């Protein structure tokens, strides 16, 4: 696996990006995500999982991810100027959707709205980007304790992905489970080691999709 060596030496240096990329130069890849895709907690943007996998493959990364963002949580606007409108304007060849973690904090008051907005966002993105390959990642999670809402939102995201014919990557809510040493000092976000492990997991999942 291309990034196995990266996982083994991450405590010393992050050198996985030096691997020879596939001939995919010019492929535009956009990310619709929250802090776990923005790379909050990493020492530099180059250490976040999205940049690692893009640099390794020679992809052009567009990552307007936002701290605290959910399909509903901290969503200041829906429509012009929101994150989906930004990725639509980028007209990517591949779009990753890595959303849902923060909606757990709004679930008690906004469950119906969350479910509806997931469907609306996926339909909007598929309609606006009919030629893009959509890759939906199971919503990330960050503690060993899992409120009931985690599995419910995961189910909504998975169903919405199937409805628009998107690829779906399962298991991501468990990728950093049980490893407190992979968390940044804030206790909420991965550190460089955590993001490196997420990159290894994502790389394996993408290889299964032929990417």
N, CA and C of each residue as an Amber inpcrd file, in Angstrom:
protein
   633
   0.8500000  -1.2000000   0.0000000   0.0000000   0.0000000   0.0000000
   0.8750000   1.2360000   0.0000000   0.4820000   2.2290000  -0.8840000
   1.3650000   3.3730000  -1.0800000   1.6950000   4.1150000   0.1890000
   0.7290000   4.2220000   1.0870000   0.9480000   5.0520000   2.2650000
   1.3020000   4.2600000   3.5140000   1.5610000   2.9470000   3.3810000
   1.9320000   2.1560000   4.5400000   3.2090000   2.6780000   5.1650000
   4.1980000   3.0070000   4.3310000   5.4560000   3.5270000   4.8680000
   5.2260000   4.8220000   5.6170000   4.3160000   5.6360000   5.1350000
   4.0160000   6.9020000   5.8100000   3.5220000   6.6390000   7.2150000
   2.6580000   5.6380000   7.3730000   2.1230000   5.3510000   8.6960000
   3.2080000   4.8960000   9.6470000   4.2030000   4.2050000   9.1410000
   5.2450000   3.6600000   9.9950000   6.2340000   4.7180000  10.4580000
   6.4180000   5.7680000   9.6540000   7.4330000   6.7500000  10.0200000
   6.8560000   8.0950000  10.3900000   5.5130000   8.1500000  10.5640000
   4.8830000   9.4460000  10.7660000   5.4220000  10.1810000  11.9720000
   5.8660000   9.4490000  12.9970000   6.3920000  10.1170000  14.1790000
   7.7010000  10.8260000  13.8950000   8.3760000  10.4690000  12.7920000
   9.6580000  11.0730000  12.4470000   9.4940000  12.1210000  11.3580000
   8.8010000  11.7550000  10.2600000   8.6400000  12.6960000   9.1510000
   7.5030000  12.2350000   8.2710000   6.8290000  13.1820000   7.6360000
   5.7310000  12.8720000   6.7420000   6.2710000  12.9150000   5.3180000
   6.6300000  11.7820000   4.7640000   7.2520000  11.7710000   3.4480000
   6.4140000  11.0590000   2.4060000   5.1940000  10.6610000   2.7270000
   4.3700000   9.9230000   1.7800000   4.0870000  10.6780000   0.5050000
   4.0940000  12.0280000   0.5570000   3.7820000  12.8100000  -0.6300000
   4.8570000  12.6870000  -1.6910000   6.0250000  12.1410000  -1.3520000
   7.1000000  12.0160000  -2.3200000   6.9170000  10.8120000  -3.2350000
   5.9280000   9.9500000  -2.9160000   5.7090000   8.7700000  -3.7400000
   5.3130000   9.1840000  -5.1470000   5.6890000   8.3670000  -6.1250000
   5.3660000   8.6860000  -7.5140000   3.8680000   8.6730000  -7.7140000
   3.2820000   9.7910000  -8.1790000   1.8350000   9.8410000  -8.3450000
   1.3870000   9.1160000  -9.5990000   0.0920000   8.7320000  -9.6180000
  -0.4810000   8.2310000 -10.8420000  -0.5470000   9.3750000 -11.8520000
  -0.7410000   9.0260000 -13.1050000  -0.8200000  10.0470000 -14.1420000
  -2.2180000  10.6630000 -14.1370000  -2.4680000  11.4870000 -13.1160000
  -3.7810000  12.1160000 -12.9760000  -3.6350000  13.6230000 -12.8750000
  -2.5410000  14.1690000 -13.3750000  -2.3230000  15.6060000 -13.3010000
  -3.4620000  16.3260000 -14.0090000  -3.9000000  17.4200000 -13.4150000
  -5.0030000  18.1760000 -13.9710000  -6.3540000  17.7760000 -13.4320000
  -6.4220000  16.6840000 -12.6570000  -7.6800000  16.2690000 -12.0480000
  -8.0140000  17.2100000 -10.9010000  -9.1460000  17.8890000 -11.0040000
  -9.5760000  18.8050000  -9.9490000 -10.4110000  18.0440000  -8.9390000
 -10.0370000  18.1830000  -7.6680000 -10.7160000  17.4610000  -6.5890000
 -11.1470000  18.4650000  -5.5340000 -12.4400000  18.5060000  -5.2420000
 -12.9870000  19.4240000  -4.2540000 -13.4670000  18.6550000  -3.0330000
 -13.5230000  19.3520000  -1.9100000 -13.9210000  18.7570000  -0.6420000
 -15.0080000  19.6010000   0.0100000 -16.1080000  18.9590000   0.3450000
 -17.1860000  19.5850000   1.1130000 -17.1030000  18.9730000   2.5030000
 -16.5070000  19.7180000   3.4450000 -16.2470000  19.1160000   4.7400000
 -16.1780000  20.1170000   5.8690000 -15.8570000  19.5800000   7.0420000
 -15.7560000  20.3840000   8.2630000 -14.3030000  20.4290000   8.7230000
 -14.0800000  20.6170000  10.0130000 -12.7160000  20.7900000  10.5210000
 -11.8380000  19.5700000  10.2990000 -12.4470000  18.3710000  10.2460000
 -11.6530000  17.1570000  10.0510000 -11.1310000  17.0420000   8.6210000
 -11.7010000  17.8080000   7.7080000 -11.1870000  17.8660000   6.3450000
 -10.3900000  19.1400000   6.1210000 -10.7330000  20.1940000   6.8350000
  -9.9280000  21.4190000   6.8200000  -8.5290000  21.1660000   7.3680000
  -8.4240000  20.2340000   8.3270000  -7.1240000  19.9010000   8.9120000
  -6.8490000  20.6010000  10.2240000  -7.8970000  21.0560000  10.9070000
  -7.7160000  21.6880000  12.2090000  -7.0290000  20.7110000  13.1660000
  -6.0020000  21.1890000  13.8620000  -5.2230000  20.3380000  14.7550000
  -3.9110000  19.8890000  14.1600000  -3.7780000  19.9610000  12.8380000
  -2.5190000  19.6100000  12.1800000  -1.5420000  20.7690000  12.3050000
  -0.2670000  20.4760000  12.1980000   0.7520000  21.5140000  12.3290000
   0.8580000  22.3770000  11.0800000   0.3250000  21.8890000   9.9510000
   0.3510000  22.6280000   8.6940000  -0.6780000  22.0090000   7.7580000
  -1.2220000  22.7670000   6.8070000  -2.1800000  22.1880000   5.8600000
  -1.6420000  20.9750000   5.1150000  -0.3440000  20.9210000   4.8920000
   0.2390000  19.7910000   4.1740000   0.1100000  18.4840000   4.9360000
  -0.2110000  18.5520000   6.2360000  -0.3180000  17.3550000   7.0650000
  -1.7340000  16.7860000   7.1120000  -2.7080000  17.5060000   6.5760000
  -4.0840000  17.0050000   6.6320000  -4.2720000  15.8820000   5.6150000
  -5.2240000  14.9940000   5.8850000  -5.3860000  13.8120000   5.0360000
  -5.7400000  14.1780000   3.5950000  -6.5390000  15.2360000   3.3990000
  -6.9540000  15.5920000   2.0410000  -5.7640000  15.9950000   1.1870000
  -4.8580000  16.7660000   1.7460000  -3.6950000  17.2160000   0.9870000
  -2.7200000  16.0700000   0.7530000  -2.5800000  15.1900000   1.7310000
  -1.7000000  14.0300000   1.5540000  -2.1500000  13.1870000   0.3690000
  -3.4520000  12.8480000   0.3130000  -3.8940000  11.9710000  -0.7760000
  -3.8770000  12.7020000  -2.1190000  -4.1250000  14.0120000  -2.1100000
  -4.0890000  14.7560000  -3.3720000  -2.6720000  14.8760000  -3.9070000
  -1.7240000  15.2100000  -3.0480000  -0.3450000  15.3550000  -3.5010000
   0.2160000  14.0170000  -3.9630000  -0.1680000  12.9570000  -3.2810000
   0.3300000  11.6350000  -3.6620000  -0.1820000  11.2200000  -5.0430000
  -1.3750000  11.6870000  -5.4000000  -1.9690000  11.3070000  -6.6810000
  -1.7880000  12.3620000  -7.7720000  -1.2150000  13.5070000  -7.4240000
  -1.0810000  14.5630000  -8.3990000  -2.3710000  15.3040000  -8.6770000
  -3.3220000  15.2570000  -7.7320000  -4.5980000  15.9500000  -7.8870000
  -4.4800000  17.4120000  -7.4960000  -5.2910000  18.2650000  -8.1040000
  -5.3970000  19.6670000  -7.7410000  -6.4870000  19.8130000  -6.6770000
  -6.0960000  20.1920000  -5.4720000  -7.0260000  20.2240000  -4.3380000
  -7.7140000  21.5730000  -4.1930000  -9.0410000  21.5420000  -4.0300000
  -9.8160000  22.7170000  -3.6490000 -10.5610000  22.3530000  -2.3680000
 -10.1850000  22.9870000  -1.2640000 -10.6870000  22.5650000   0.0460000
 -11.1790000  23.7760000   0.8480000 -12.4580000  24.1630000   0.6560000
 -13.0170000  25.2860000   1.4120000 -13.7120000  24.8500000   2.6930000
 -13.3050000  23.7130000   3.2740000 -13.9560000  23.1770000   4.4660000
 -13.9420000  24.1950000   5.6090000 -14.9150000  24.0670000   6.5040000
 -15.1580000  25.0770000   7.5320000 -15.2570000  24.4260000   8.9100000
 -14.5780000  25.0120000   9.8910000 -14.6730000  24.5320000  11.2640000
 -16.1190000  24.5620000  11.7530000 -16.5480000  23.4670000  12.3740000
 -17.8560000  23.4140000  13.0090000 -19.0300000  23.2510000  12.0730000
 -18.7690000  23.1500000  10.7720000 -19.8560000  23.1040000   9.8040000
 -20.5470000  21.7520000   9.7920000 -21.8580000  21.7780000   9.7020000
 -22.6470000  20.5830000   9.4740000 -23.6170000  20.8370000   8.3400000
 -24.3990000  19.8380000   8.0010000 -25.4570000  20.0620000   7.0280000
 -26.4080000  21.1370000   7.5380000 -26.5600000  21.1870000   8.8740000
 -27.3730000  22.2060000   9.5250000 -26.5580000  22.9930000  10.5460000
 -25.7300000  22.3080000  11.3260000 -24.9990000  22.9670000  12.4080000
 -24.0580000  24.0460000  11.8650000 -24.1370000  25.2340000  12.4460000
 -23.2970000  26.3760000  12.0370000 -23.4420000  26.7240000  10.5640000
 -24.5650000  26.3870000   9.9790000 -24.8210000  26.6860000   8.5580000
 -25.4330000  28.0790000   8.4750000 -24.6340000  29.0710000   8.2040000
 -25.1200000  30.4400000   8.1870000 -26.0440000  30.7330000   7.0270000
 -25.8370000  30.0130000   5.9090000 -26.6500000  30.2590000   4.7210000
 -26.7690000  28.9700000   3.9290000 -27.8240000  28.8760000   3.1660000
 -28.0070000  27.7740000   2.2280000 -28.2450000  28.3950000   0.8680000
 -27.3770000  28.0970000  -0.0680000 -27.4860000  28.7060000  -1.3880000
 -26.2370000  29.5000000  -1.7220000 -26.4000000  30.6170000  -2.3870000
 -25.2740000  31.4240000  -2.8380000 -24.3270000  31.7630000  -1.6910000
 -23.0460000  31.4370000  -1.8790000 -22.0290000  31.7330000  -0.8850000
 -21.7400000  30.6220000   0.0860000 -22.5660000  29.5780000   0.1210000
 -22.2890000  28.4830000   1.0500000 -21.2380000  27.5480000   0.4610000
 -20.8140000  26.5640000   1.2620000 -19.7330000  25.6940000   0.8050000
 -20.1030000  24.8960000  -0.4460000 -21.3250000  24.3370000  -0.5510000
 -21.6740000  23.6640000  -1.8060000 -21.5700000  24.5750000  -3.0250000
 -21.9560000  25.8400000  -2.8970000 -21.8580000  26.7400000  -4.0510000
 -20.4040000  26.9630000  -4.4380000 -19.5040000  26.9510000  -3.4600000
 -18.0860000  27.1240000  -3.7630000 -17.5220000  25.9330000  -4.5190000
 -17.9000000  24.7250000  -4.0920000 -17.3720000  23.5500000  -4.7970000
 -18.0190000  23.4080000  -6.1690000 -19.2720000  23.8200000  -6.3160000
 -19.9150000  23.7970000  -7.6330000 -19.1790000  24.7410000  -8.5850000
 -18.8370000  25.9290000  -8.0950000 -18.1240000  26.8990000  -8.9290000
 -16.7520000  26.3920000  -9.3520000 -16.1450000  25.5420000  -8.5320000
 -14.8370000  24.9720000  -8.8670000 -14.9240000  23.9380000  -9.9830000
 -16.1260000  23.3850000 -10.2230000 -16.3700000  22.3970000 -11.2830000
 -15.3650000  21.2400000 -11.2170000 -15.3280000  20.5250000 -10.0840000
 -14.3110000  19.4720000  -9.9250000 -14.6360000  18.2220000 -10.7310000
 -13.5950000  17.4410000 -10.9480000 -13.7620000  16.1190000 -11.5420000
 -14.2170000  15.1080000 -10.4900000 -13.7580000  15.3200000  -9.2540000
 -14.0980000  14.4510000  -8.1230000 -14.5110000  15.3420000  -6.9670000
 -15.5780000  14.9780000  -6.2800000 -16.0180000  15.7220000  -5.1010000
 -16.1490000  14.7770000  -3.9200000 -15.4090000  15.0750000  -2.8490000
 -15.5440000  14.3520000  -1.5890000 -16.5400000  15.0870000  -0.6960000
 -17.4760000  14.3510000  -0.1270000 -18.3990000  14.8900000   0.8740000
 -18.0890000  14.2020000   2.1890000 -17.6190000  14.9740000   3.1580000
 -17.1600000  14.4100000   4.4320000 -17.8530000  15.1370000   5.5830000
 -19.1570000  15.1620000   5.5420000 -19.9510000  15.9660000   6.4600000
 -20.7730000  15.0870000   7.4010000 -21.2200000  15.7070000   8.5110000
 -22.1560000  15.0360000   9.4000000 -21.7510000  15.0020000  10.8490000
 -20.4500000  15.0830000  11.1350000 -19.9950000  15.0110000  12.5350000
 -20.6720000  16.0840000  13.3790000 -20.6260000  17.3200000  12.9430000
 -21.1090000  18.4210000  13.7730000 -22.6210000  18.4460000  13.9320000
 -23.3310000  17.7610000  13.0440000 -24.7810000  17.7330000  13.1760000
 -25.2420000  16.9500000  14.4000000 -24.3660000  16.1390000  14.9580000
 -24.7160000  15.4580000  16.2070000 -24.9920000  16.4580000  17.3330000
 -24.3810000  17.6350000  17.2460000 -24.5660000  18.6450000  18.2820000
 -25.8520000  19.4460000  18.0830000 -26.4940000  19.2560000  16.9400000
 -27.7750000  19.9080000  16.6600000 -28.9280000  18.9020000  16.6170000
 -28.6120000  17.6280000  16.7730000 -29.5860000  16.5740000  16.5170000
 -30.8460000  16.6980000  17.3710000 -30.7010000  16.9950000  18.6440000
 -31.8570000  17.0140000  19.5420000 -32.9050000  18.0480000  19.1330000
 -32.4700000  19.1210000  18.5080000 -33.4070000  20.1880000  18.1350000
 -33.6870000  20.2580000  16.6430000 -32.9100000  19.5220000  15.8300000
 -33.0160000  19.7240000  14.3840000 -32.9120000  18.4280000  13.5830000
 -33.3200000  17.3020000  14.1440000 -33.1430000  16.0240000  13.4530000
 -33.8200000  16.0000000  12.0890000 -35.0720000  16.4280000  12.0230000
 -35.7890000  16.4040000  10.7430000 -35.1270000  17.3190000   9.7260000
 -34.6550000  18.4680000  10.1790000 -33.9960000  19.4150000   9.2830000
 -32.6810000  18.8450000   8.7610000 -31.9330000  18.1520000   9.6410000
 -30.6650000  17.5370000   9.2260000 -30.9140000  16.5100000   8.1280000
 -31.8680000  15.6320000   8.3440000 -32.1620000  14.5940000   7.3550000
 -32.5570000  15.2110000   6.0160000 -33.4010000  16.2260000   6.0730000
 -33.8520000  16.8820000   4.8490000 -32.7130000  17.6000000   4.1430000
 -31.8420000  18.2550000   4.9130000 -30.7530000  19.0210000   4.3030000
 -29.7120000  18.1140000   3.6660000 -29.4830000  16.9520000   4.2450000
 -28.5670000  15.9850000   3.6260000 -29.0630000  15.6400000   2.2230000
 -30.3340000  15.3040000   2.1200000 -30.9150000  14.9710000   0.8170000
 -30.8420000  16.1540000  -0.1340000 -31.1840000  17.3390000   0.3640000
 -31.1650000  18.5320000  -0.4880000 -29.7610000  18.8370000  -1.0050000
 -28.7640000  18.7430000  -0.1150000 -27.3850000  19.0330000  -0.5330000
 -26.8930000  18.0350000  -1.5690000 -27.1520000  16.7590000  -1.3360000
 -26.6780000  15.7360000  -2.2630000 -27.3510000  15.9000000  -3.6320000
 -28.6470000  16.1630000  -3.6250000 -29.3690000  16.3450000  -4.8850000
 -28.8600000  17.5770000  -5.6220000 -28.6520000  18.6410000  -4.8850000
 -28.1410000  19.8870000  -5.4850000 -26.7710000  19.6810000  -6.1180000
 -25.8740000  18.9980000  -5.4030000 -24.5210000  18.7900000  -5.9090000
 -24.5150000  17.8690000  -7.1270000 -25.3160000  16.8210000  -7.0830000
 -25.3810000  15.8960000  -8.2130000 -25.9660000  16.5870000  -9.4380000
 -26.9780000  17.4080000  -9.2460000 -27.6060000  18.1050000 -10.3630000
 -26.6600000  19.1280000 -10.9780000 -25.9430000  19.8670000 -10.1310000
 -25.0380000  20.9080000 -10.6200000 -23.7540000  20.3430000 -11.1990000
 -23.3540000  19.1540000 -10.7520000 -22.0980000  18.5450000 -11.1860000
 -22.3600000  17.1390000 -11.7300000 -23.1130000  17.0310000 -12.8120000
 -23.5190000  15.6990000 -13.2940000 -22.3610000  14.8220000 -13.7520000
 -21.2500000  15.4350000 -14.1420000 -20.1130000  14.6610000 -14.6480000
 -19.0590000  14.3810000 -13.5840000 -19.2150000  14.9690000 -12.4030000
 -18.2350000  14.7540000 -11.3310000 -18.4780000  13.4070000 -10.6600000
 -17.4130000  12.8040000 -10.1970000 -17.5310000  11.5870000  -9.4000000
 -17.6880000  11.9870000  -7.9410000 -18.8160000  11.6590000  -7.3510000
 -19.0790000  11.9880000  -5.9560000 -18.6330000  10.8410000  -5.0630000
 -17.8260000  11.1670000  -4.0660000 -17.3670000  10.1890000  -3.0820000
 -17.8310000  10.6590000  -1.7170000 -18.7490000   9.9290000  -1.1380000
 -19.3050000  10.2700000   0.1680000 -18.6280000   9.4040000   1.2280000
 -18.0840000  10.0510000   2.2370000 -17.3710000   9.3500000   3.3120000
 -18.2710000   9.2930000   4.5360000 -18.3530000   8.1250000   5.1400000
 -19.0950000   8.0070000   6.4010000 -18.6670000   9.1230000   7.3400000
 -19.6160000   9.8530000   7.9570000 -19.2300000  10.9590000   8.8470000
 -18.2030000  10.5360000   9.8910000 -17.1800000  11.3610000  10.0460000
 -16.1460000  11.1010000  11.0430000 -16.7290000  11.2350000  12.4540000
 -16.0540000  10.6330000  13.4130000 -16.3820000  10.8140000  14.8250000
 -15.0750000  10.8330000  15.6010000 -15.1030000  11.3650000  16.8280000
 -13.8440000  11.6760000  17.5000000 -13.6940000  11.1200000  18.9120000
 -14.6940000  10.4750000  19.4780000 -14.5670000   9.8890000  20.8140000
 -14.9930000   8.4300000  20.7680000 -14.5480000   7.6650000  21.7590000
 -14.9760000   6.2700000  21.8320000 -16.4550000   6.1720000  22.1720000
 -16.9580000   7.1200000  22.9680000 -18.3870000   7.1720000  23.2660000
 -19.1360000   7.6700000  22.0290000 -20.2410000   7.0000000  21.6970000
 -20.9770000   7.3270000  20.4750000 -22.4610000   7.5190000  20.8170000
 -22.9410000   8.7520000  20.8010000 -24.3720000   8.9450000  21.0180000
 -25.1740000   8.2680000  19.9170000 -26.4300000   7.9730000  20.2030000
 -27.2770000   7.2770000  19.2210000 -27.3470000   8.0370000  17.9040000
 -27.2380000   9.3590000  17.9780000 -27.3530000  10.1680000  16.7640000
 -26.2680000   9.8680000  15.7450000 -25.1170000   9.3960000  16.2000000
 -24.0210000   9.1110000  15.2630000 -24.4560000   8.0960000  14.2150000
 -25.0050000   6.9760000  14.6560000 -25.4210000   5.9340000  13.7140000
 -26.6130000   6.3790000  12.8770000 -27.4910000   7.1790000  13.4540000
 -28.6500000   7.6530000  12.7040000 -28.2110000   8.5540000  11.5570000
 -27.3400000   9.5030000  11.8540000 -26.8620000  10.4130000  10.8080000
 -26.0410000   9.6610000   9.7690000 -25.2350000   8.7130000  10.2080000
 -24.4990000   7.8730000   9.2600000 -25.4680000   7.2010000   8.2930000
 -26.5550000   6.6760000   8.8150000 -27.5420000   6.0170000   7.9640000
 -28.1740000   6.9630000   6.9600000 -28.4840000   8.1810000   7.4000000
 -29.0510000   9.1700000   6.4730000 -28.0730000   9.5180000   5.3630000
 -26.8040000   9.6940000   5.7260000 -25.7800000  10.0240000   4.7310000
 -25.6040000   8.8720000   3.7390000 -25.5530000   7.6700000   4.2320000
 -25.3840000   6.5030000   3.3570000 -26.5470000   6.3770000   2.3850000
 -27.7700000   6.5510000   2.8830000 -28.9440000   6.4460000   2.0190000
 -28.9630000   7.5460000   0.9630000 -28.5960000   8.7550000   1.3610000
 -28.5770000   9.8660000   0.4130000 -27.5140000   9.6600000  -0.6570000
 -26.3810000   9.0780000  -0.2670000 -25.3330000   8.7740000  -1.2400000
 -25.8270000   7.7830000  -2.2790000 -26.5150000   6.7520000  -1.8170000
 -27.0500000   5.7460000  -2.7390000 -28.0740000   6.3540000  -3.6830000
 -28.8520000   7.2920000  -3.1780000 -29.9150000   7.8910000  -3.9870000
 -29.3810000   8.6850000  -5.1660000 -28.1700000   9.2370000  -5.0440000
 -27.5890000  10.0080000  -6.1520000 -26.5000000   9.2320000  -6.8820000
 -26.3380000   7.9510000  -6.5450000 -25.3600000   7.1220000  -7.2370000
 -23.9200000   7.4230000  -6.8950000 -23.6750000   7.9490000  -5.6920000
 -22.3120000   8.2810000  -5.2730000 -21.5880000   7.0480000  -4.7460000
 -20.2600000   7.0570000  -4.8550000 -19.4580000   6.0720000  -4.1440000
 -19.5640000   6.3590000  -2.6510000 -19.4890000   5.3000000  -1.8340000
 -19.6100000   5.4740000  -0.3830000 -18.4720000   4.7420000   0.3060000
 -17.7960000   5.4570000   1.2040000 -16.6960000   4.8690000   1.9760000
 -17.1700000   4.6610000   3.4100000 -17.3280000   3.4110000   3.8430000
 -17.8140000   3.1290000   5.1980000 -16.6780000   3.0960000   6.2150000
 -17.0650000   3.1240000   7.4820000 -16.1180000   2.8720000   8.5710000
 -15.3310000   4.0570000   9.0660000 -15.4690000   5.2300000   8.4360000
 -14.6100000   6.3600000   8.7800000 -14.8440000   6.8870000  10.1920000
 -16.0130000   6.6290000  10.7590000 -16.2700000   7.0960000  12.1270000
 -15.4270000   6.3630000  13.1590000 -14.8000000   5.2630000  12.7460000
 -13.9640000   4.4660000  13.6580000 -12.4640000   4.6310000  13.3990000
 -12.0810000   5.4450000  12.4410000 -10.6840000   5.4600000  12.0070000
  -9.7090000   5.8970000  13.0940000 -10.1000000   6.7930000  13.9730000
  -9.1680000   7.2330000  15.0250000  -9.6490000   6.7850000  16.4140000
 -10.5940000   5.8880000  16.4250000 -11.1600000   5.3880000  17.6810000
 -10.1040000   4.6310000  18.4980000 -10.0950000   4.8930000  19.7930000
  -9.2060000   4.1580000  20.6810000  -7.7630000   4.5980000  20.6590000
  -7.4750000   5.7550000  20.0700000  -6.0890000   6.2390000  19.9790000
  -6.0050000   7.6900000  20.4470000  -6.0260000   7.9280000  21.7380000
  -5.9230000   9.3090000  22.2310000  -4.6210000   9.9830000  21.8260000
  -3.5940000   9.1850000  21.5310000  -2.3060000   9.7640000  21.1320000
  -2.3820000  10.3860000  19.7340000  -3.4510000  10.1310000  19.0130000
  -3.6390000  10.7100000  17.6860000  -4.4290000  12.0120000  17.7290000
  -4.7420000  12.4870000  18.9300000  -5.5330000  13.7060000  19.0590000
  -4.6530000  14.9000000  19.3970000  -5.0420000  16.0620000  18.8850000
  -4.3310000  17.3120000  19.1740000  -4.5870000  17.7200000  20.6220000
  -3.9030000  18.7520000  21.0590000  -3.9970000  19.1840000  22.4580000
  -5.3930000  19.6570000  22.8350000  -6.2270000  20.0320000  21.8440000
  -7.5900000  20.4670000  22.1660000  -8.5090000  19.2990000  22.4800000
  -8.0520000  18.0680000  22.2320000  -8.8570000  16.8910000  22.5190000
 -10.0220000  16.6860000  21.5740000 -10.1280000  17.5100000  20.5490000
 -11.2670000  17.4610000  19.6330000 -10.8880000  17.0660000  18.2120000
  -9.6640000  17.3610000  17.8260000  -9.2440000  17.1610000  16.4470000
  -8.0050000  16.2770000  16.3770000  -7.7840000  15.6050000  15.2560000
  -6.5650000  14.8100000  15.1040000  -5.3200000  15.6940000  15.0790000
  -4.2010000  15.1180000  15.4760000  -2.9090000  15.7650000  15.2860000
  -2.2900000  15.2390000  13.9920000  -1.0340000  15.5380000  13.7480000
  -0.3970000  15.0730000  12.5120000  -0.4460000  13.5530000  12.3770000
  -0.2180000  12.8500000  13.4950000  -0.2620000  11.3870000  13.4570000
  -1.6680000  10.8930000  13.1170000  -2.6710000  11.5460000  13.7060000
  -4.0440000  11.1470000  13.4300000  -4.4210000  11.3560000  11.9800000
  -4.0510000  12.5020000  11.4260000  -4.3550000  12.7530000  10.0180000
  -3.5750000  11.8130000   9.1000000  -2.3580000  11.4670000   9.4840000
  -1.5900000  10.5100000   8.6820000  -2.2930000   9.1610000   8.6400000
  -2.8270000   8.7460000   9.7950000  -3.5600000   7.4780000   9.8110000
  -4.8310000   7.5800000   8.9710000  -5.5260000   8.7060000   9.0550000
  -6.7160000   8.8850000   8.2280000  -6.3600000   8.8160000   6.7500000
  -5.2070000   9.3580000   6.3750000  -4.7580000   9.2920000   4.9840000
  -4.5090000   7.8550000   4.5510000  -3.9370000   7.0450000   5.4360000
  -3.7100000   5.6300000   5.1290000  -5.0380000   4.9220000   4.8970000
  -6.0020000   5.1740000   5.7920000  -7.3190000   4.5510000   5.6560000
  -8.0060000   5.0090000   4.3700000  -7.9300000   6.3100000   4.0940000
  -8.5660000   6.8420000   2.8910000  -7.9040000   6.2950000   1.6410000
  -6.5980000   6.1870000   1.6570000  -5.8780000   5.6510000   0.5190000
  -6.3470000   4.2300000   0.2080000  -6.4740000   3.3960000   1.2430000
  -6.9210000   2.0240000   1.0400000  -8.3280000   1.9800000   0.4540000
  -9.2000000   2.8620000   0.9740000 -10.5660000   2.9080000   0.4700000
 -10.6130000   3.3680000  -0.9780000  -9.7770000   4.3350000  -1.3320000
  -9.7610000   4.8320000  -2.7060000  -9.1920000   3.8100000  -3.6730000
  -8.2230000   3.0530000  -3.2140000  -7.6990000   1.9870000  -4.0700000
  -8.7910000   0.9850000  -4.4170000  -9.6730000   0.7060000  -3.4630000
 -10.7900000  -0.2090000  -3.7400000 -11.7400000   0.3690000  -4.7810000
 -11.7730000   1.7050000  -4.8500000 -12.6290000   2.3760000  -5.8490000
 -11.8940000   2.6080000  -7.1680000 -10.6510000   2.1610000  -7.2420000
  -9.8720000   2.3270000  -8.4620000  -9.2370000   3.6720000  -8.6360000
  -9.0520000   4.3980000  -7.5250000  -8.4700000   5.7280000  -7.5880000
  -7.0920000   5.7700000  -6.9270000
